[in-house]
Rosetta silent file (secondary structure, phi, psi, omega in degrees, C-alpha in Angstrom):
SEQUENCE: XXXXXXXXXXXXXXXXXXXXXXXXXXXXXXXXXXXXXXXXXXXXXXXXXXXXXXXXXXXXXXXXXXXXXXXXXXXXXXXXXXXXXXXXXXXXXXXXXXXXXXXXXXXXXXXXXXXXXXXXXXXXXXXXXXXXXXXXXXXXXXXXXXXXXXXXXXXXXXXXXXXXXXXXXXXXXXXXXXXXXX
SCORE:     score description
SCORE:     0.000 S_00000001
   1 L     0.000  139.537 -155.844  103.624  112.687  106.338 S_00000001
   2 L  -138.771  117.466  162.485  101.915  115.768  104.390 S_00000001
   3 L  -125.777  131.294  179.906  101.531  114.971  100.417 S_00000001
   4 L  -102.969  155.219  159.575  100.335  118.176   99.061 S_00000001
   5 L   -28.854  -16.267 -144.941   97.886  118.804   96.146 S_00000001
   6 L  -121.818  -11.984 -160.523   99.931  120.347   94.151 S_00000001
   7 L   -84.094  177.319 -145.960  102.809  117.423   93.656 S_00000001
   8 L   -92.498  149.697  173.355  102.533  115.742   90.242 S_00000001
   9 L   -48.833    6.792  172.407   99.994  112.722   89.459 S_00000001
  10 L   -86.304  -76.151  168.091  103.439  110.887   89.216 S_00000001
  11 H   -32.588  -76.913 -159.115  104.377  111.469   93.013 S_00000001
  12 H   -74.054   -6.852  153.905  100.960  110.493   94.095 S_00000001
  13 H   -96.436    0.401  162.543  100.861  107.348   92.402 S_00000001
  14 H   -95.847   10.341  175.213  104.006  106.152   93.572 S_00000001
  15 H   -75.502  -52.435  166.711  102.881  107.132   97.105 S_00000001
  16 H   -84.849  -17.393  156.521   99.800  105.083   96.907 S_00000001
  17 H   -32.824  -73.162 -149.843  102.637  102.209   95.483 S_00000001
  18 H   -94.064    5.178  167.119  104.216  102.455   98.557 S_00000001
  19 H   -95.936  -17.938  163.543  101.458  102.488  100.725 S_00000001
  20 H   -77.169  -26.605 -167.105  100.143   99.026   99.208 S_00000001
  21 H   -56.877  -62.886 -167.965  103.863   97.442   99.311 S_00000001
  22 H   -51.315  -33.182  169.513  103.554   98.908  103.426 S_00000001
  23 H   -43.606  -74.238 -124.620   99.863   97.533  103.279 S_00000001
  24 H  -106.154  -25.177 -178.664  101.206   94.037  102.136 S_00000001
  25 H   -38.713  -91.450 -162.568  104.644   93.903  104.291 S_00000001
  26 H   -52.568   -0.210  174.896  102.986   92.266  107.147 S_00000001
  27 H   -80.831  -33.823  179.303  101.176   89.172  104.894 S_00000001
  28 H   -77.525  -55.083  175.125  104.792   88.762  103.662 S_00000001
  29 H   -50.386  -31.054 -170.150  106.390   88.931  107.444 S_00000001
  30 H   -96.468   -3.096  135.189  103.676   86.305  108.094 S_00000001
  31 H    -0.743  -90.994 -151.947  105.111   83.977  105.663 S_00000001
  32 H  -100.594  -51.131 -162.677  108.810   83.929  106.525 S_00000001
  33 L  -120.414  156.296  154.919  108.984   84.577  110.357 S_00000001
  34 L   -70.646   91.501  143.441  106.932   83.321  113.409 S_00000001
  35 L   -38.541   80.403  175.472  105.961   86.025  115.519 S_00000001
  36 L   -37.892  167.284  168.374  105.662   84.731  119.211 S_00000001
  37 L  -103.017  156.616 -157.729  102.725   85.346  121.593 S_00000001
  38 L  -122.064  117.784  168.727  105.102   87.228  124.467 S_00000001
  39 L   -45.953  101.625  155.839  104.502   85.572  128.232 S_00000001
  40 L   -38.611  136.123  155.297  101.389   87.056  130.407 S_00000001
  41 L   -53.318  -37.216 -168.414  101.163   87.921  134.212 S_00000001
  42 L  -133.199 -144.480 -172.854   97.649   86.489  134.250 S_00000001
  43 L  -153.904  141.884 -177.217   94.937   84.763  132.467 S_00000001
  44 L   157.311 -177.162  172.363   91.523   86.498  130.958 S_00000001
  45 L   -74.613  -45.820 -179.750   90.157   88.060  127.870 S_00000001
  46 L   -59.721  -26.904 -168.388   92.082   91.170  128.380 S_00000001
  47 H   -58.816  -55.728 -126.629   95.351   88.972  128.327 S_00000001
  48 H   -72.535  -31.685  170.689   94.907   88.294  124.894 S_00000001
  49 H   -57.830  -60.727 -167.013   95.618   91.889  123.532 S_00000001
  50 H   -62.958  -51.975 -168.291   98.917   91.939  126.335 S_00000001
  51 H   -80.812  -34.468  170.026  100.185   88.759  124.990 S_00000001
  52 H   -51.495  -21.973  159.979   99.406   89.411  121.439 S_00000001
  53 H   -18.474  -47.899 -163.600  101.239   92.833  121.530 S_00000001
  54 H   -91.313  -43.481  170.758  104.422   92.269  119.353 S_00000001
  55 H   -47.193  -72.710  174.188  101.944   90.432  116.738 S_00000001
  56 H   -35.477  -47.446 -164.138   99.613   93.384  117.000 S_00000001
  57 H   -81.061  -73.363  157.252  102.516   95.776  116.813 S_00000001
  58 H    -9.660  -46.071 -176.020  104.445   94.130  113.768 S_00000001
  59 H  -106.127  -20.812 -142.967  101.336   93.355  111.734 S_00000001
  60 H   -98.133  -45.406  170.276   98.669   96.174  112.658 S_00000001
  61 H   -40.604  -82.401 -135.052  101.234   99.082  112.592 S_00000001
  62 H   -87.525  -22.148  168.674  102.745   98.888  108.948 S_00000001
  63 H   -65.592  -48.145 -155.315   98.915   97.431  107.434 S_00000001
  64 H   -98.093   -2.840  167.025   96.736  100.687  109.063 S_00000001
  65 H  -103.097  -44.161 -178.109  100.519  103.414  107.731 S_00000001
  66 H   -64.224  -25.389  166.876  100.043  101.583  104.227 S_00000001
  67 H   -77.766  -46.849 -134.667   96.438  101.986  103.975 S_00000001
  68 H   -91.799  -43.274 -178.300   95.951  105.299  105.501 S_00000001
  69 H   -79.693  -33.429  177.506   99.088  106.775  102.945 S_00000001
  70 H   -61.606  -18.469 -171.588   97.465  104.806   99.748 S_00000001
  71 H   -78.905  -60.527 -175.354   93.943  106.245  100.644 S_00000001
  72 H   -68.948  -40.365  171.819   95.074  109.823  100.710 S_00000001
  73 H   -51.728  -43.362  175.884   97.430  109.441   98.067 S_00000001
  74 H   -47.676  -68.876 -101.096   94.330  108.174   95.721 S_00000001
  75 H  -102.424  -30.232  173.629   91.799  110.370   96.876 S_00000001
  76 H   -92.536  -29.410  149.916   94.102  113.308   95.961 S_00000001
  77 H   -35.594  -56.979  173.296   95.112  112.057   93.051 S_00000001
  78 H   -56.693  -37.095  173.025   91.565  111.619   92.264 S_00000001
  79 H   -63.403  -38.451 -163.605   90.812  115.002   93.447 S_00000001
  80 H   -84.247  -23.763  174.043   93.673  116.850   91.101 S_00000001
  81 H   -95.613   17.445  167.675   92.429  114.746   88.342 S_00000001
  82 L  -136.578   83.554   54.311   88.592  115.970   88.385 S_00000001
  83 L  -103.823   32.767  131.367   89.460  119.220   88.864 S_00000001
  84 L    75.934   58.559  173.288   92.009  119.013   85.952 S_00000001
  85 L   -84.957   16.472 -170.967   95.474  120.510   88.408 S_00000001
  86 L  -135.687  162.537  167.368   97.503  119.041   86.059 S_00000001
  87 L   -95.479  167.581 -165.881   98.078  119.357   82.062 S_00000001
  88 H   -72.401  -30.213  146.580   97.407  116.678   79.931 S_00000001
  89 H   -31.091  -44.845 -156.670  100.581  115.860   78.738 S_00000001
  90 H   -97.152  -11.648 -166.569  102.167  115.374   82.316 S_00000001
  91 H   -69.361  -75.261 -168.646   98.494  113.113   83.201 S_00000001
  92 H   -38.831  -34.318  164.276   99.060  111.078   79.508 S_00000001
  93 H   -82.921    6.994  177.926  102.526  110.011   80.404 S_00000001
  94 H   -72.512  -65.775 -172.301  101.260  108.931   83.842 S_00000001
  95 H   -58.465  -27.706  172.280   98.738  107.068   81.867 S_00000001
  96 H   -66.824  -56.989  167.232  101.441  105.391   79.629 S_00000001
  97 H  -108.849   32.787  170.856  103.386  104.108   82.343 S_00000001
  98 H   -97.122  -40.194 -159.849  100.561  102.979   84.448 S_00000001
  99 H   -85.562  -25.687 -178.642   99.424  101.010   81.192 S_00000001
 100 L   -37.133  155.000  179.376  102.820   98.997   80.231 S_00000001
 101 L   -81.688  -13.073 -177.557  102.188   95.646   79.630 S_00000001
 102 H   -55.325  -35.682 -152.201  104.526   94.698   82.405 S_00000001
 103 H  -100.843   41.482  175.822  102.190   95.621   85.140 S_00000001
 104 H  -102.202  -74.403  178.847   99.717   93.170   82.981 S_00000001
 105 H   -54.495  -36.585  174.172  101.961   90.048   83.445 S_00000001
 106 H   -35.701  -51.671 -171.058  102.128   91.741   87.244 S_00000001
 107 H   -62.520  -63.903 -168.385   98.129   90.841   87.820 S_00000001
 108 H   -52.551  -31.842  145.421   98.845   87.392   87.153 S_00000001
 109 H     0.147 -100.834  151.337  101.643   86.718   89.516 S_00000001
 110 H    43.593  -94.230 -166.501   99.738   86.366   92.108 S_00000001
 111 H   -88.536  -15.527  144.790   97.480   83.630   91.321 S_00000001
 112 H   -51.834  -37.548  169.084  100.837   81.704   89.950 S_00000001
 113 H   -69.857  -37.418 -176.908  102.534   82.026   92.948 S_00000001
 114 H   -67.818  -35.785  169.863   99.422   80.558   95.147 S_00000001
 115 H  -122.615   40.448  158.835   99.361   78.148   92.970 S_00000001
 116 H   -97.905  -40.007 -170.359  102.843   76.793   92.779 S_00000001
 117 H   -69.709  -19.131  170.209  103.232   77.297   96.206 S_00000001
 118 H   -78.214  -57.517 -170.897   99.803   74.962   96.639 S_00000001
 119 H   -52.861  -56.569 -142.349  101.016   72.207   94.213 S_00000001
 120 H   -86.669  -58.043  136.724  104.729   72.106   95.677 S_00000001
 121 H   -86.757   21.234 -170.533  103.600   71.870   99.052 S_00000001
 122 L    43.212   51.537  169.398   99.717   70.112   98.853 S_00000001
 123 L  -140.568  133.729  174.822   98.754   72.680  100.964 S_00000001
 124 L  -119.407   68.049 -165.812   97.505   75.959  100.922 S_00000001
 125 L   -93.272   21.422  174.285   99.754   78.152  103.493 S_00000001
 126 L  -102.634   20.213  152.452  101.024   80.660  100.583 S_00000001
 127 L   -80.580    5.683  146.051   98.147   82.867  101.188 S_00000001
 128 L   -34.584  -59.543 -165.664  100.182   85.326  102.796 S_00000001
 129 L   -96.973   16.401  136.917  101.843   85.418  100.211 S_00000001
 130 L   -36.911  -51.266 -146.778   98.864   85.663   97.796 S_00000001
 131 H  -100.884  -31.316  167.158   97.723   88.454   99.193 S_00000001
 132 H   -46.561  -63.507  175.012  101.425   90.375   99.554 S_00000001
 133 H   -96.894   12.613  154.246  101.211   90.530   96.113 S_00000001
 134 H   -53.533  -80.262 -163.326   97.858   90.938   95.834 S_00000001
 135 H   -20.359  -73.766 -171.957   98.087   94.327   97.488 S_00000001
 136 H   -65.734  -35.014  176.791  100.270   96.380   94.972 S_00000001
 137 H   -60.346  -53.190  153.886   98.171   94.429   92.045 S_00000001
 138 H    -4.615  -66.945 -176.733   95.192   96.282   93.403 S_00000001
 139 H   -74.148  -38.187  170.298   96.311   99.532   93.205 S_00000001
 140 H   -34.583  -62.276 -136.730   97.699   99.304   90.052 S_00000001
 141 H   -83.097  -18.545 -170.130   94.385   98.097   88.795 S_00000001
 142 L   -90.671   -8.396 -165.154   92.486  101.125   91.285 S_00000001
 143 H   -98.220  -40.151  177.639   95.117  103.489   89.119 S_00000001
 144 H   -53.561  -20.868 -157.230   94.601  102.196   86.126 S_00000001
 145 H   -92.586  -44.052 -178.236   90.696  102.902   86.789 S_00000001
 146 H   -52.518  -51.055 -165.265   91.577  106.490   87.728 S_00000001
 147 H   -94.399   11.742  179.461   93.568  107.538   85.390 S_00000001
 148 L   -42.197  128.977  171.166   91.275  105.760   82.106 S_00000001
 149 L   -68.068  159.057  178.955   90.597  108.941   80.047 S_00000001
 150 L   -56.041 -176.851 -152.947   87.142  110.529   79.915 S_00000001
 151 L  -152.753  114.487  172.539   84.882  109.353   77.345 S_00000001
 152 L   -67.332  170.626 -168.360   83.197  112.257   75.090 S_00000001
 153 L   -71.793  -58.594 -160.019   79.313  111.787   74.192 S_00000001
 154 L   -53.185  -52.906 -144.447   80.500  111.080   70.666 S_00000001
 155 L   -78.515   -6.997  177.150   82.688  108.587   71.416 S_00000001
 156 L   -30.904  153.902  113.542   80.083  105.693   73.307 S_00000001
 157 L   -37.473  -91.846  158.000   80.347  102.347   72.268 S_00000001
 158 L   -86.917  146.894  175.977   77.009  101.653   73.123 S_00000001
 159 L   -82.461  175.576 -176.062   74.527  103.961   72.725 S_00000001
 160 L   -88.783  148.648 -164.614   72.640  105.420   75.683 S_00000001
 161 H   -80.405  -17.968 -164.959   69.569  103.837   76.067 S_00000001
 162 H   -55.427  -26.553 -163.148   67.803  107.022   77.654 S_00000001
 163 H  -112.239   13.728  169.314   67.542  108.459   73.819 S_00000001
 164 L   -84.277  162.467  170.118   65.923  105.986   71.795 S_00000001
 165 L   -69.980  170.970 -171.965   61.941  106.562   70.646 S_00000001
 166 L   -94.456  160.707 -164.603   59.315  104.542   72.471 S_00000001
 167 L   -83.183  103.803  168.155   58.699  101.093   70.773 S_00000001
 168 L  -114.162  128.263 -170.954   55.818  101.673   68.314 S_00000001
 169 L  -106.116  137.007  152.681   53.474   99.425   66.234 S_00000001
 170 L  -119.692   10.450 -179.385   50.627   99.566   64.030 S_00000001
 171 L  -119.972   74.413 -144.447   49.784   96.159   64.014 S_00000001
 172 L   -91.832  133.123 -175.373   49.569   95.770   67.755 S_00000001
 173 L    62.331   -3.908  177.756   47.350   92.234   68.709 S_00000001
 174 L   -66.369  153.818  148.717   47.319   91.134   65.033 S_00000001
 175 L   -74.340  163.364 -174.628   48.173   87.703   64.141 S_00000001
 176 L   -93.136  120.509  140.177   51.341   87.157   62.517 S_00000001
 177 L     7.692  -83.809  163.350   50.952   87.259   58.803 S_00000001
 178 L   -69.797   13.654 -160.653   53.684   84.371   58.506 S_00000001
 179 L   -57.405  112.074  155.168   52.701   82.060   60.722 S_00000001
 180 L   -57.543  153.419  176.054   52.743   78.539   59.574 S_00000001
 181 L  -138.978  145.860  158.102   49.892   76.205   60.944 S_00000001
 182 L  -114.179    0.000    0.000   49.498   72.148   61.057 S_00000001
């Protein structure tokens, strides 16, 4: 799959979307179904791949096509937005609906599901399904980071420390003046 440069900061963040949901698929498959180990010829260290095979193929496949399309979708994202391919207008409503408060309440999920599903059963086997929706809360939160606008000189918060004067004195080893003594 070929996402070109040129498709809108829109595209490429629902691209890396759908490359965390495919990232997160198999933590969610490992939930709900059991995935046998599939009967060997023999016995060894090498078996362990050959029996392990549908489990390999099931979980390893759709985790390394969800990473590999969210990584290029950021990275070009990232690319088109420091070298400015887009106008600001089509970036700022990008930025708008990356920012909704829904995808707020979204981070928090998560840690609500792990821990209803820990109270409900006294256990803690819902970290599959922690981390399924972990996944897409990530990216939001790696998108969110991306698309924060730039931050003019003027506009600091704090100032930079690089541009203050050196700390000067003229009463350098004196005692202090106010001191009380008993």
């Amino acid at each position: 799959m070929k996402v070109s440069v040129s498709s809108s900061p829109a595209r490429l963040a629902c691209w890396s979307g759908v490359g965390s949901v495919l990232t997160a698929i198999p933590f969610l498959i490992g939930t709900v179904f059991h995935v046998p180990r599939l009967p060997t010829p023999g016995c060894g260290p090498e078996m362990i791949f050959w029996a392990d095979r549908l489990r390999f193929l099931v979980f390893l496949v759709p985790f390394a096509c969800g990473i590999t399309i969210s990584i290029l979708a950021e990275k070009r994202l990232r690319r088109g937005l420091k070298n400015e391919m887009w106008q600001e207008s089509v970036v700022e409503l990008l930025r708008r609906r990356i920012n909704h408060p829904v995808w707020s309440v979204f981070a928090y999920l998560p840690l609500l599901v792990w821990f209803g599903y820990a109270f409900q059963s006294k256990l803690f086997h819902g970290t599959p399904l922690f981390w399924f929706l972990m996944a897409p809360t990530q990216t939001i939160s790696r998108l969110r980071m991306m698309l924060r606008p730039k931050q003019v000189a003027g506009d600091r918060v704090l100032p930079d420390w690089r541009n203050f004067k050196p700390i000067q004195s003229e009463h350098w080893g004196e005692p202090r003046q106010n001191s009380f003594s008993l």
